[in-house]
Tab-separated table of C-alpha atoms and ligand atoms in Angstrom:
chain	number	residue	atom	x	y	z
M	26	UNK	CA	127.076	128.559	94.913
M	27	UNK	CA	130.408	126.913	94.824
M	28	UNK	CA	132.839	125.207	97.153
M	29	UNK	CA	136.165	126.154	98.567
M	30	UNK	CA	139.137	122.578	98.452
M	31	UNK	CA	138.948	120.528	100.812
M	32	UNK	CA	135.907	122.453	103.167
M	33	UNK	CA	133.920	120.187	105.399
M	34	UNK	CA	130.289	121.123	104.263
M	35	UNK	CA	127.073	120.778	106.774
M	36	UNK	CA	123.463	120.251	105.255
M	37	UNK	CA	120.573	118.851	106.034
M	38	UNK	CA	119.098	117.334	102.656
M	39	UNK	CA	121.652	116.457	99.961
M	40	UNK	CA	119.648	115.330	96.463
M	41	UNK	CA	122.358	114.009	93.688
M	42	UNK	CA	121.040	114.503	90.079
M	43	UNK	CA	119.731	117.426	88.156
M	44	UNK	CA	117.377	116.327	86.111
M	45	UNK	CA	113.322	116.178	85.785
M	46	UNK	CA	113.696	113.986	88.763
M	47	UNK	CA	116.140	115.820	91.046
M	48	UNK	CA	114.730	118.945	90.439
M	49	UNK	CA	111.036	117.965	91.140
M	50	UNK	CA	112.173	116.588	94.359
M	51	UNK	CA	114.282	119.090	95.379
M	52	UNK	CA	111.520	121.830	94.543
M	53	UNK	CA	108.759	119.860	96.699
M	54	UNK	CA	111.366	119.818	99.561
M	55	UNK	CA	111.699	122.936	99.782
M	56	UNK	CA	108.005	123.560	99.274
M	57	UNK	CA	107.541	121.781	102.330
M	58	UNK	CA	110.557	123.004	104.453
M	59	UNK	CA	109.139	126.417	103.518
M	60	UNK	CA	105.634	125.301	104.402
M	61	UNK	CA	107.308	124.559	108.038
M	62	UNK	CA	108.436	128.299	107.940
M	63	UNK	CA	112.091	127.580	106.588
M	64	UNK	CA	112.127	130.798	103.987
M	65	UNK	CA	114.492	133.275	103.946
M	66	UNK	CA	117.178	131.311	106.153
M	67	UNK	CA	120.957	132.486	105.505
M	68	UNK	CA	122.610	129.053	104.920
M	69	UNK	CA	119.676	126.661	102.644
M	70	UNK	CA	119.264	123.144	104.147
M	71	UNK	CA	118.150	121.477	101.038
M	72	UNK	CA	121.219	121.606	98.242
M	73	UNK	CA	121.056	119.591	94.654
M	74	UNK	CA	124.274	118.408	93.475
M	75	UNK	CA	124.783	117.814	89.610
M	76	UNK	CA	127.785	116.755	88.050
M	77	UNK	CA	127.430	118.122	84.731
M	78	UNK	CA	128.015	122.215	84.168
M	79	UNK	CA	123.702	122.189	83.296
M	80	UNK	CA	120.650	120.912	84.659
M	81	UNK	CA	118.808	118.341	83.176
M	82	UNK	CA	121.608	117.477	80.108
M	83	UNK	CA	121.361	113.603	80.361
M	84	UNK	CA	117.725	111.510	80.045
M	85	UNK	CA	116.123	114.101	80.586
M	86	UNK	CA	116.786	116.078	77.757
M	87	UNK	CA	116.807	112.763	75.513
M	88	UNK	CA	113.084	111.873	75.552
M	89	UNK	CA	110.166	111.905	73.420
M	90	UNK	CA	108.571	114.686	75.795
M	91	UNK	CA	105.256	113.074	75.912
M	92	UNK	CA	102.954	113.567	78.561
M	93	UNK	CA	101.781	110.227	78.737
M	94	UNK	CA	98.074	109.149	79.711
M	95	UNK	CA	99.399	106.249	82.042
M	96	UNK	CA	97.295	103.039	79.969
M	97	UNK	CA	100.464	100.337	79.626
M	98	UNK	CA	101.508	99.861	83.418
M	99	UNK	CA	100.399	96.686	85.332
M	100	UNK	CA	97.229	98.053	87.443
M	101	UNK	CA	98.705	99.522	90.732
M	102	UNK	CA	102.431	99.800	90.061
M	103	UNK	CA	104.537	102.954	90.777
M	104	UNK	CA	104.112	103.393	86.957
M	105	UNK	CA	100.181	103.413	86.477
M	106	UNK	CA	99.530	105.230	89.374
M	107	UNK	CA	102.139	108.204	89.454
M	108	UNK	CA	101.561	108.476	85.911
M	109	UNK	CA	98.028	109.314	85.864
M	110	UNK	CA	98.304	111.484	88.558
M	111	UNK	CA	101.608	112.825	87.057
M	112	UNK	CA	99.842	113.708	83.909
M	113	UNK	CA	96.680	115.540	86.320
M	114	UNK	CA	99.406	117.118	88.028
M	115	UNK	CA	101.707	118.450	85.197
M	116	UNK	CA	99.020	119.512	83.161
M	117	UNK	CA	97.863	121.959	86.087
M	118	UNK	CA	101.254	122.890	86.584
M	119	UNK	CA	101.999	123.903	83.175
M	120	UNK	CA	98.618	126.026	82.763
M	121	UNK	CA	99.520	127.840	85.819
M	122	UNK	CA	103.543	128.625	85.213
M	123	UNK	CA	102.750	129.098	81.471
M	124	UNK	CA	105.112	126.004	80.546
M	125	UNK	CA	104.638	125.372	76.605
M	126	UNK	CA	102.651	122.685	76.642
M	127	UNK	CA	99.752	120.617	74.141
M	128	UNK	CA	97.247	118.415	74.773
M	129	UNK	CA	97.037	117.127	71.109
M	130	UNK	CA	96.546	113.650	71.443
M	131	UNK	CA	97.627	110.566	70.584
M	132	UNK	CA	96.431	107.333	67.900
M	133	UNK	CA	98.028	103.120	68.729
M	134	UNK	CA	97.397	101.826	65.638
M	135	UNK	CA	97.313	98.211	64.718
M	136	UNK	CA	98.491	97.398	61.288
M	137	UNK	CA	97.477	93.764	61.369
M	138	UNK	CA	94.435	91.697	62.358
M	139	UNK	CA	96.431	89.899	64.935
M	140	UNK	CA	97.333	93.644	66.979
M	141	UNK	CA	93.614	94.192	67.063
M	142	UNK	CA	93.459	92.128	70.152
M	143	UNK	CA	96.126	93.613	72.008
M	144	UNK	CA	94.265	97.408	71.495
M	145	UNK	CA	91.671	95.950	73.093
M	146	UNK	CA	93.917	94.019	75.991
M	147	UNK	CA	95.359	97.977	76.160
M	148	UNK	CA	92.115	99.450	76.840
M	149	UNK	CA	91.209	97.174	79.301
M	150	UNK	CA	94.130	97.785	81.434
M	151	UNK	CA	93.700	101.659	81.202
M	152	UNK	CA	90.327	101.174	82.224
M	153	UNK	CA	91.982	99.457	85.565
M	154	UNK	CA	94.530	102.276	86.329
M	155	UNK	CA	91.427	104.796	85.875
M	156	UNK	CA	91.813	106.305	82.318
M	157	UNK	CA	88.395	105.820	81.040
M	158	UNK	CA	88.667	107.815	77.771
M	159	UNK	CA	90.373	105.595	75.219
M	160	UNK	CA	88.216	105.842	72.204
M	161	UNK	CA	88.453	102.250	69.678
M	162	UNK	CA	88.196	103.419	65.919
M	163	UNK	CA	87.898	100.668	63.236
M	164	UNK	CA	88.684	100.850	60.178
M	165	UNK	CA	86.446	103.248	58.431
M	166	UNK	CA	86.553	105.595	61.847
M	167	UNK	CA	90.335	105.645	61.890
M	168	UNK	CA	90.499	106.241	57.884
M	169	UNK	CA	87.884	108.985	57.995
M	170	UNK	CA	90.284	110.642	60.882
M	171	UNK	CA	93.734	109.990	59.512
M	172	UNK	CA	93.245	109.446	56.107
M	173	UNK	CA	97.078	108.857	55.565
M	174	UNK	CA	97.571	105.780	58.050
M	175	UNK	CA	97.346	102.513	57.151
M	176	UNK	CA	96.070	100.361	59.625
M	177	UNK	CA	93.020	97.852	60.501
M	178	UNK	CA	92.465	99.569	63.907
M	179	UNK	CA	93.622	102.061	66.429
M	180	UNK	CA	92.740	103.603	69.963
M	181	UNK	CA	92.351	107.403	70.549
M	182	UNK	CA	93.966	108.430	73.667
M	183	UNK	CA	92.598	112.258	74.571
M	184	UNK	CA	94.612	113.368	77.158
M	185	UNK	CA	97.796	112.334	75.957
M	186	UNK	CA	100.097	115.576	75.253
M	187	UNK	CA	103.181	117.306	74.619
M	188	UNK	CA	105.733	119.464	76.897
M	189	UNK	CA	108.770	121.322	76.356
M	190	UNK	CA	110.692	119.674	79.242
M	191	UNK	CA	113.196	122.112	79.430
M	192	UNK	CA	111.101	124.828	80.080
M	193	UNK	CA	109.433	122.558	82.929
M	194	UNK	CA	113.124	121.937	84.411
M	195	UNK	CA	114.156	126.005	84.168
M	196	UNK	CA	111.075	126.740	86.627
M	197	UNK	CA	110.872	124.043	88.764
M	198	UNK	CA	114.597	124.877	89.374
M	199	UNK	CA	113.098	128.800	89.609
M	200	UNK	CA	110.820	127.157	92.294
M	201	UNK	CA	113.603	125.518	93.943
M	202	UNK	CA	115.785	128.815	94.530
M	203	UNK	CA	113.092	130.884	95.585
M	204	UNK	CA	112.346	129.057	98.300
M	205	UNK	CA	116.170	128.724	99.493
M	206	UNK	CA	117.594	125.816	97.942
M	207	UNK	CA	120.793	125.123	96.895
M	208	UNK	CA	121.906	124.181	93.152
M	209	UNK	CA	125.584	123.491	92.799
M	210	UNK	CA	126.377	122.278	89.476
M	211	UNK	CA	129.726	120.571	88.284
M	212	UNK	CA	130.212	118.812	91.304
M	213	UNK	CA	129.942	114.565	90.945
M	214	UNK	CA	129.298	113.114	94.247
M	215	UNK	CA	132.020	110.312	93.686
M	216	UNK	CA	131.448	108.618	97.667
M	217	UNK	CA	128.667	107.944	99.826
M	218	UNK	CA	129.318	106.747	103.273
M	219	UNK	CA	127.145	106.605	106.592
M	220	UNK	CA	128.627	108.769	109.199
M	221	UNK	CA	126.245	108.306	111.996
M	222	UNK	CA	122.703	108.290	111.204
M	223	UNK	CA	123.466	110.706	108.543
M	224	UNK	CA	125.664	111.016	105.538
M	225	UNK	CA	129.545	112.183	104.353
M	226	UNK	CA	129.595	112.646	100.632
M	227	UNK	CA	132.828	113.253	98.967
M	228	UNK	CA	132.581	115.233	96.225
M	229	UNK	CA	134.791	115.700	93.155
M	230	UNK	CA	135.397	118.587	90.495
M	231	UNK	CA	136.940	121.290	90.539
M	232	UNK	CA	136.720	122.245	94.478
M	233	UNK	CA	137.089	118.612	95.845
M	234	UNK	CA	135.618	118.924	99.545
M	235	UNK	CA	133.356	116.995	101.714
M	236	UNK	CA	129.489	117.312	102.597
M	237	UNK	CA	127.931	115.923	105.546
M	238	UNK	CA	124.437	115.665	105.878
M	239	UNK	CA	120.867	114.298	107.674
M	240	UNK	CA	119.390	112.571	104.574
M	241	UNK	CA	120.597	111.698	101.108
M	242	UNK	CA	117.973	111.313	97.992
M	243	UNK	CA	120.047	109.715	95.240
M	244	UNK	CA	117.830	110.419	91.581
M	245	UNK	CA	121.345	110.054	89.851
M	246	UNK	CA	119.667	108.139	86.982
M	247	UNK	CA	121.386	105.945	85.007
M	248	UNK	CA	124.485	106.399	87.899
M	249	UNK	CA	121.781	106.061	90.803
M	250	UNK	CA	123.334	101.736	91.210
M	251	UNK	CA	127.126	103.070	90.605
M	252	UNK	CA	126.509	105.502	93.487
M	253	UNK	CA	126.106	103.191	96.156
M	254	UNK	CA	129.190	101.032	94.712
M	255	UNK	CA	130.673	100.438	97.922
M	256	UNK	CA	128.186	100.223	100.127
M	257	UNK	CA	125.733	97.007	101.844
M	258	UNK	CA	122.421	96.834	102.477
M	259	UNK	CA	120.951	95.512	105.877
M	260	UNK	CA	120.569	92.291	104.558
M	261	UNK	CA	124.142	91.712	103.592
M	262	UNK	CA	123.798	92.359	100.101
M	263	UNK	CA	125.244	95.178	97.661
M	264	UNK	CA	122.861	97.555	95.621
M	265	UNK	CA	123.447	95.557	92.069
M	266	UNK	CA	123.808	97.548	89.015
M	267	UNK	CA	121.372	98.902	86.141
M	268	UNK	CA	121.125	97.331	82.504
M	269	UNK	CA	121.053	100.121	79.604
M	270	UNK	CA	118.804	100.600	76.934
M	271	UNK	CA	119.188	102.850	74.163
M	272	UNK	CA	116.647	104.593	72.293
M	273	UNK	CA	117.564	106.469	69.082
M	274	UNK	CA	115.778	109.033	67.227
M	275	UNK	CA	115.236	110.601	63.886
M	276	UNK	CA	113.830	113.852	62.682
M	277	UNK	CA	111.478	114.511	59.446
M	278	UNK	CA	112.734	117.204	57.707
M	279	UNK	CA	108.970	118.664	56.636
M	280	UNK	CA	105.756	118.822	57.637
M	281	UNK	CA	103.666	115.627	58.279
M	282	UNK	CA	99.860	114.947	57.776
M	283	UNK	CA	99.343	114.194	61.544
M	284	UNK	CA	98.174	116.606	64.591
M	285	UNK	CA	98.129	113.847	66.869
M	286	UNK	CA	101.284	111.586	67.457
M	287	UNK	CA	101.198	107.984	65.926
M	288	UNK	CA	102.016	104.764	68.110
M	289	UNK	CA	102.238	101.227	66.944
M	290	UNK	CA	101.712	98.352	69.503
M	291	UNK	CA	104.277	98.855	72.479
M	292	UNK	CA	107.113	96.120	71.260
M	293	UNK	CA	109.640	94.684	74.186
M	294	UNK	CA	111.531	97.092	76.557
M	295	UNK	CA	109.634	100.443	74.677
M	296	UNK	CA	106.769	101.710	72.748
M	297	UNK	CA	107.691	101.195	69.412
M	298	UNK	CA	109.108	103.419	66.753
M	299	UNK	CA	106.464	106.109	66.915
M	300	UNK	CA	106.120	109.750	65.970
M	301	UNK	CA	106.082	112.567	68.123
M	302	UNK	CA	105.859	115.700	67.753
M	303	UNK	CA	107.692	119.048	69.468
M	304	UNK	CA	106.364	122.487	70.651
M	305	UNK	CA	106.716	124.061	67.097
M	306	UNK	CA	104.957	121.161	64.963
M	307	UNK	CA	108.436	119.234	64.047
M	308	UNK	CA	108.003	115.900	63.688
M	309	UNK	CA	110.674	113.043	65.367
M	310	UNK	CA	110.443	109.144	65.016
M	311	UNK	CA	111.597	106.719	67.627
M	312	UNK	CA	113.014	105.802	70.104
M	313	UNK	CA	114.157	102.171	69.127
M	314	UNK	CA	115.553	99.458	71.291
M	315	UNK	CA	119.229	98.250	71.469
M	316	UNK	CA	120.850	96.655	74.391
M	317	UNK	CA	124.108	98.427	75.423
M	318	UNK	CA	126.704	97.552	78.327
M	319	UNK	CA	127.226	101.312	79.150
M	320	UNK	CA	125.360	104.380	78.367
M	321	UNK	CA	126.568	105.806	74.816
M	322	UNK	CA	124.530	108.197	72.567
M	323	UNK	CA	125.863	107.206	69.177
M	324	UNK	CA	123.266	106.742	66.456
M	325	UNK	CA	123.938	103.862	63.661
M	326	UNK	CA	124.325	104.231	60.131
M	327	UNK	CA	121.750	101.560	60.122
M	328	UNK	CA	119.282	103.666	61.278
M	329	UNK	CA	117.338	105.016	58.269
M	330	UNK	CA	116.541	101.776	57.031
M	331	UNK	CA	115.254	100.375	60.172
M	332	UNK	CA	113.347	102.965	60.541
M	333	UNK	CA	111.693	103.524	56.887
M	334	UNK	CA	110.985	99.740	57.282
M	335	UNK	CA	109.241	100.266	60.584
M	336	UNK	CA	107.122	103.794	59.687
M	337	UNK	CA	105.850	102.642	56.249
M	338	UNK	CA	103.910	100.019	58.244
M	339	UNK	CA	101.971	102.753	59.738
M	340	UNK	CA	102.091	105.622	57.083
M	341	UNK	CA	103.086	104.277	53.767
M	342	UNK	CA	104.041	107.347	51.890
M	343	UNK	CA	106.729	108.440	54.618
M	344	UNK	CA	109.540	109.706	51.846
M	345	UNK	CA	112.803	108.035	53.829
M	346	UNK	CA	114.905	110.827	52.254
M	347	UNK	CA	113.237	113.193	54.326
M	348	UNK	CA	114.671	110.924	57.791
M	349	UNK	CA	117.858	112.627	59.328
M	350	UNK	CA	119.908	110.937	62.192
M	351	UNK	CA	118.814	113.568	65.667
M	352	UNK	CA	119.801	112.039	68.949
M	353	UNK	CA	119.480	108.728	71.305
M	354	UNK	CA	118.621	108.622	75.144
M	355	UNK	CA	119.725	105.724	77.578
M	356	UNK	CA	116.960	103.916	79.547
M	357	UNK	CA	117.939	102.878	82.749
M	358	UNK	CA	116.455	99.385	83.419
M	359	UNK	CA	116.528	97.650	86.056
M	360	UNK	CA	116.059	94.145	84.473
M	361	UNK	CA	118.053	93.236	81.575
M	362	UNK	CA	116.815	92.530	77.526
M	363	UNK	CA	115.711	88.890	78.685
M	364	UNK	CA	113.894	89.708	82.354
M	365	UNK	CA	110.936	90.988	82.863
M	366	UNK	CA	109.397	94.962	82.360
M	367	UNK	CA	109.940	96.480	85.924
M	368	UNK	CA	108.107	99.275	88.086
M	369	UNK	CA	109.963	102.425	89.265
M	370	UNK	CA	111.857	101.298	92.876
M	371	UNK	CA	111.602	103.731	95.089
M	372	UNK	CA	114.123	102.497	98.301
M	373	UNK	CA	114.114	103.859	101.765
M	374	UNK	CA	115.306	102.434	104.687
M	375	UNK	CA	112.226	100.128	105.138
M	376	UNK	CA	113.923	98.341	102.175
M	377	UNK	CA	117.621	98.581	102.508
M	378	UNK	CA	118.094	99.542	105.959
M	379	UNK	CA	120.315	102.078	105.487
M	380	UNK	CA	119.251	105.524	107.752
M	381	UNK	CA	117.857	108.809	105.566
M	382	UNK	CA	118.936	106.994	102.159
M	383	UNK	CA	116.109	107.022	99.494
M	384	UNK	CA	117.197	105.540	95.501
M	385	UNK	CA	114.784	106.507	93.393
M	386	UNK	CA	116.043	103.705	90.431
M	387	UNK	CA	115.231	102.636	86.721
M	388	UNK	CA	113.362	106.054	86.101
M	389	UNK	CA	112.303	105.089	82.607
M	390	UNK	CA	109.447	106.105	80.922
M	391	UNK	CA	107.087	107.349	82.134
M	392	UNK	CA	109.008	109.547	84.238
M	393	UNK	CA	109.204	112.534	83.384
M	394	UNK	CA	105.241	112.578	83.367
M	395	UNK	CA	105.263	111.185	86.438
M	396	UNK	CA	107.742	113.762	87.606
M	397	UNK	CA	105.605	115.902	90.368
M	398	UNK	CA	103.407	112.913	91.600
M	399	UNK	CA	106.790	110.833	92.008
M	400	UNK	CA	108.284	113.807	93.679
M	401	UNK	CA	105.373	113.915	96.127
M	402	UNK	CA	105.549	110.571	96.907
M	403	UNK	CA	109.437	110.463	98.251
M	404	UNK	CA	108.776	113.736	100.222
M	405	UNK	CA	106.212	111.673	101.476
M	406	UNK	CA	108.089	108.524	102.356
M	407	UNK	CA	111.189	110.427	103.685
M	408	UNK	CA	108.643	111.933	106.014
M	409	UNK	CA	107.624	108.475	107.354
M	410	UNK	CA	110.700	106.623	107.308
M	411	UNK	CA	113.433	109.653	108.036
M	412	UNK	CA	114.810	109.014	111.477
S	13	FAD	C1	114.485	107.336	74.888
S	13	FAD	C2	113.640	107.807	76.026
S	13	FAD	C3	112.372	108.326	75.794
S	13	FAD	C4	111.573	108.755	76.855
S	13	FAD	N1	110.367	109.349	76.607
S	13	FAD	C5	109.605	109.778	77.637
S	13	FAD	C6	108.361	110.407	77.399
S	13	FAD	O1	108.000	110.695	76.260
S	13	FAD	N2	107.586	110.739	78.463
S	13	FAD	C7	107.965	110.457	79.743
S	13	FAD	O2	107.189	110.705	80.658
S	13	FAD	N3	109.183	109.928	80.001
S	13	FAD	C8	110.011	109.594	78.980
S	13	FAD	N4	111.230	109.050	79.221
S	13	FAD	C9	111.688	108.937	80.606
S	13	FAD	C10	112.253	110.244	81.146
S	13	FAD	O3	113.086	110.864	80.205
S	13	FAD	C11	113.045	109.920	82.400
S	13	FAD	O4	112.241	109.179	83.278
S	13	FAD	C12	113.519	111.151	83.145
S	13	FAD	O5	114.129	112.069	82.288
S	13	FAD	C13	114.497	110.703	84.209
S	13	FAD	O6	114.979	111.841	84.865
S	13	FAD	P1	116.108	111.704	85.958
S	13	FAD	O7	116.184	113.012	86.617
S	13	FAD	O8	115.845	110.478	86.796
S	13	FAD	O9	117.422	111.321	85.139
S	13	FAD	P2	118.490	112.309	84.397
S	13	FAD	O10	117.819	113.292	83.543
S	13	FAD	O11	119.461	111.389	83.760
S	13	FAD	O12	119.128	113.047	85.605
S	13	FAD	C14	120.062	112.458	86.475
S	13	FAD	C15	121.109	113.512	86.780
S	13	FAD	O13	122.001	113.002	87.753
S	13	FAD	C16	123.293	113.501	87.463
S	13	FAD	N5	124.261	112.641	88.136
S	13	FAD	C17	124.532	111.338	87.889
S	13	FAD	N6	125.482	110.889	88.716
S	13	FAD	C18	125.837	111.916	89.507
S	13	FAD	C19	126.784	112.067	90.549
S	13	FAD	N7	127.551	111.041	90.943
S	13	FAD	N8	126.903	113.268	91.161
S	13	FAD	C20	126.117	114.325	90.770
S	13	FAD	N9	125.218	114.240	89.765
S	13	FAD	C21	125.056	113.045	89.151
S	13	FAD	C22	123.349	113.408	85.950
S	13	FAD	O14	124.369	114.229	85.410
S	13	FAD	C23	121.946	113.843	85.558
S	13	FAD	O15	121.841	115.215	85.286
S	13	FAD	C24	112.058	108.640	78.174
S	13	FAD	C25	113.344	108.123	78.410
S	13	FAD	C26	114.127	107.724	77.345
S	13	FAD	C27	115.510	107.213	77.608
């Protein structure tokens, strides 16, 4: 699908953004347009504008691909409970559209007496958001499974696993299509404005045009605050902006000792420089931390260093020569380095008072675990609150 300069578009459900996010959305949408007997109509109601030339090039495709088990979110936020559900949900969903996917695993360790405690404070709170299968392995437990860690402690989490996101993206976009929606890549929405009780998006690119529509879901990601530039909320106020975080990576050039990935203690604004592993056994390390005014994916000469420094705590005999610069992601956070960790905000009218709008913001991790149950829950709420 492309547009034609300068058309006047009509649809009924515009969502901006491409990636994990968008396309989850957009796929239960149409799921339950279709559900309402909407298949098969000539002119889709439901279209997904992205403004790069793919879907799912930015976060999305600069992640750790974990499927995490949910056990670090406050008990009862967005976060702990779309995330274990997320992780139900996508581990069904990959079994049944043969998504390459692992269940292999993962190990916290603690590589001082002092991180022993906060294992424990970590099992505790997954025991409140429902994951009951943490397993605590002392010393002697932990040596006799990994023999080449080095740590005092660690917890076992199960049902933590892998997935090969883009392969998740390519069918939930399959999903999307099939049932009558509406990708249109290359085309950044550059201008929201109410027209009504709907929406007029102007939209750049290559065919600059406008699209009016019922109902707007914004899951622009790190952009989803500079979209609304512009526009006021009910209560007088504009939508703010988002803070960046940037998480770099390395790769390990060779195999490592580990089936399972490897997680220190979570440290401020991520989880620590941990190791990860992809579909076909290569290992990564990372993400870091560093606070950055704008999202930018270049990775420090620094980097090696930092990162020796931080594995050999964990696995001593890590040969840094074998560490090669791969790639960074941008968080987008909704608090800066000094405030506090926030949930996922997920803002409908109810909240901003702005007709059919819904900003799904600071989609950090876990999101793209979260992915389907997060989708489910904004068809939901657009459903209640749509007018
Ligand atoms: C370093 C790092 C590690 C992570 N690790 C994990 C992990 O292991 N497990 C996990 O569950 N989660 C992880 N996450 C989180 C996960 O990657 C994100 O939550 C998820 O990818 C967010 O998807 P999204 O669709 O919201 O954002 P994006 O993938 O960024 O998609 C937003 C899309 O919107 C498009 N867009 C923006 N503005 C416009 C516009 N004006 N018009 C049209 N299109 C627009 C962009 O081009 C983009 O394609 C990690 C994140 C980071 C940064």
């Amino acid at each position: 699908m492309s547009f034609q300069n300068h058309e006047i578009y009509q649809a009924d459900t515009v969502v901006i953004g491409a990636g994990v996010i968008g396309l989850a959305v957009a796929a239960a949408l149409a799921g339950k347009q279709a559900a309402g007997g909407y298949v098969g109509r000539e002119r889709p109601d439901i279209w997904l504008l992205e403004k790069e030339s793919l879907i799912g090039s930015i976060t999305s495709s600069r992640n750790s691909e974990v499927i995490h088990a949910g056990i670090y979110y406050p008990q009862g936020s967005l976060k702990a409970r779309l995330c274990v559900q997320g992780k139900h949900r996508l581990y069904e969903f990959c079994k049944q559209h043969d998504v390459p996917h692992r269940r292999c695993g993962k190990v916290i360790v603690a590589t001082q007496p002092c991180d022993e405690e906060k294992l424990a404070g970590i099992q505790a709170r997954a025991r409140l958001n429902g994951v009951c299968d943490l397993e605590f392995l002392d010393r002697g437990a932990l040596q006799q499974s990994e023999p080449d860690l080095k740590a005092v402690a660690g917890l076992s989490s199960p049902s933590t696993g892998i997935v090969d996101s883009h392969a998740l993206m390519q069918v939930l976009l399959a999903k999307f299509e099939a049932l009558g929606g509406n990708l249109v890549l290359n085309t950044p929405v550059q201008r929201l404005a109410q027209s009504g009780r709907g929406w007029s998006l102007s939209l750049g690119g290559v065919h600059p045009c406008r699209l009016q529509c019922r109902q707007v879901i914004n899951c622009a990601g790190l952009d989803a605050r500079k979209l609304l530039q512009g526009l006021t909320r009910a209560d007088g106020h504009d939508f703010g902006s988002l803070h960046y975080a940037k998480g770099c990576y390395m790769a390990y050039q060779g195999r490592v000792p580990f089936k399972r990935l490897v997680y220190p203690v979570p440290e401020p604004g991520g989880l620590g420089i941990h190791l990860t592993l992809d579909m076909g056994g290569q290992a990564r390390f990372g993400p870091d931390v560093q606070w950055i005014e704008q999202p930018e994916y270049s990775l420090p000469d620094t980097l090696g260093e930092k990162f020796f420094q931080a594995i050999r705590q964990y696995w001593p005999t890590v040969d840094p020569e074998r560490l090669v610069p791969a790639y960074a992601g941008v968080r987008p956070k909704v608090n800066g380095e000094h405030g506090s960790s926030a949930d996922f905000q997920v803002e409908g009218p109810s909240i901003h008072g702005l007709a059919n709008l819904f900003n799904l913001i600071g989609i950090e991790s876990p999101g793209l675990t979260s992915s389907l149950a997060l989708a489910d829950y904004v068809c939901s709420l657009a459903e209640e609150e749509s007018a």
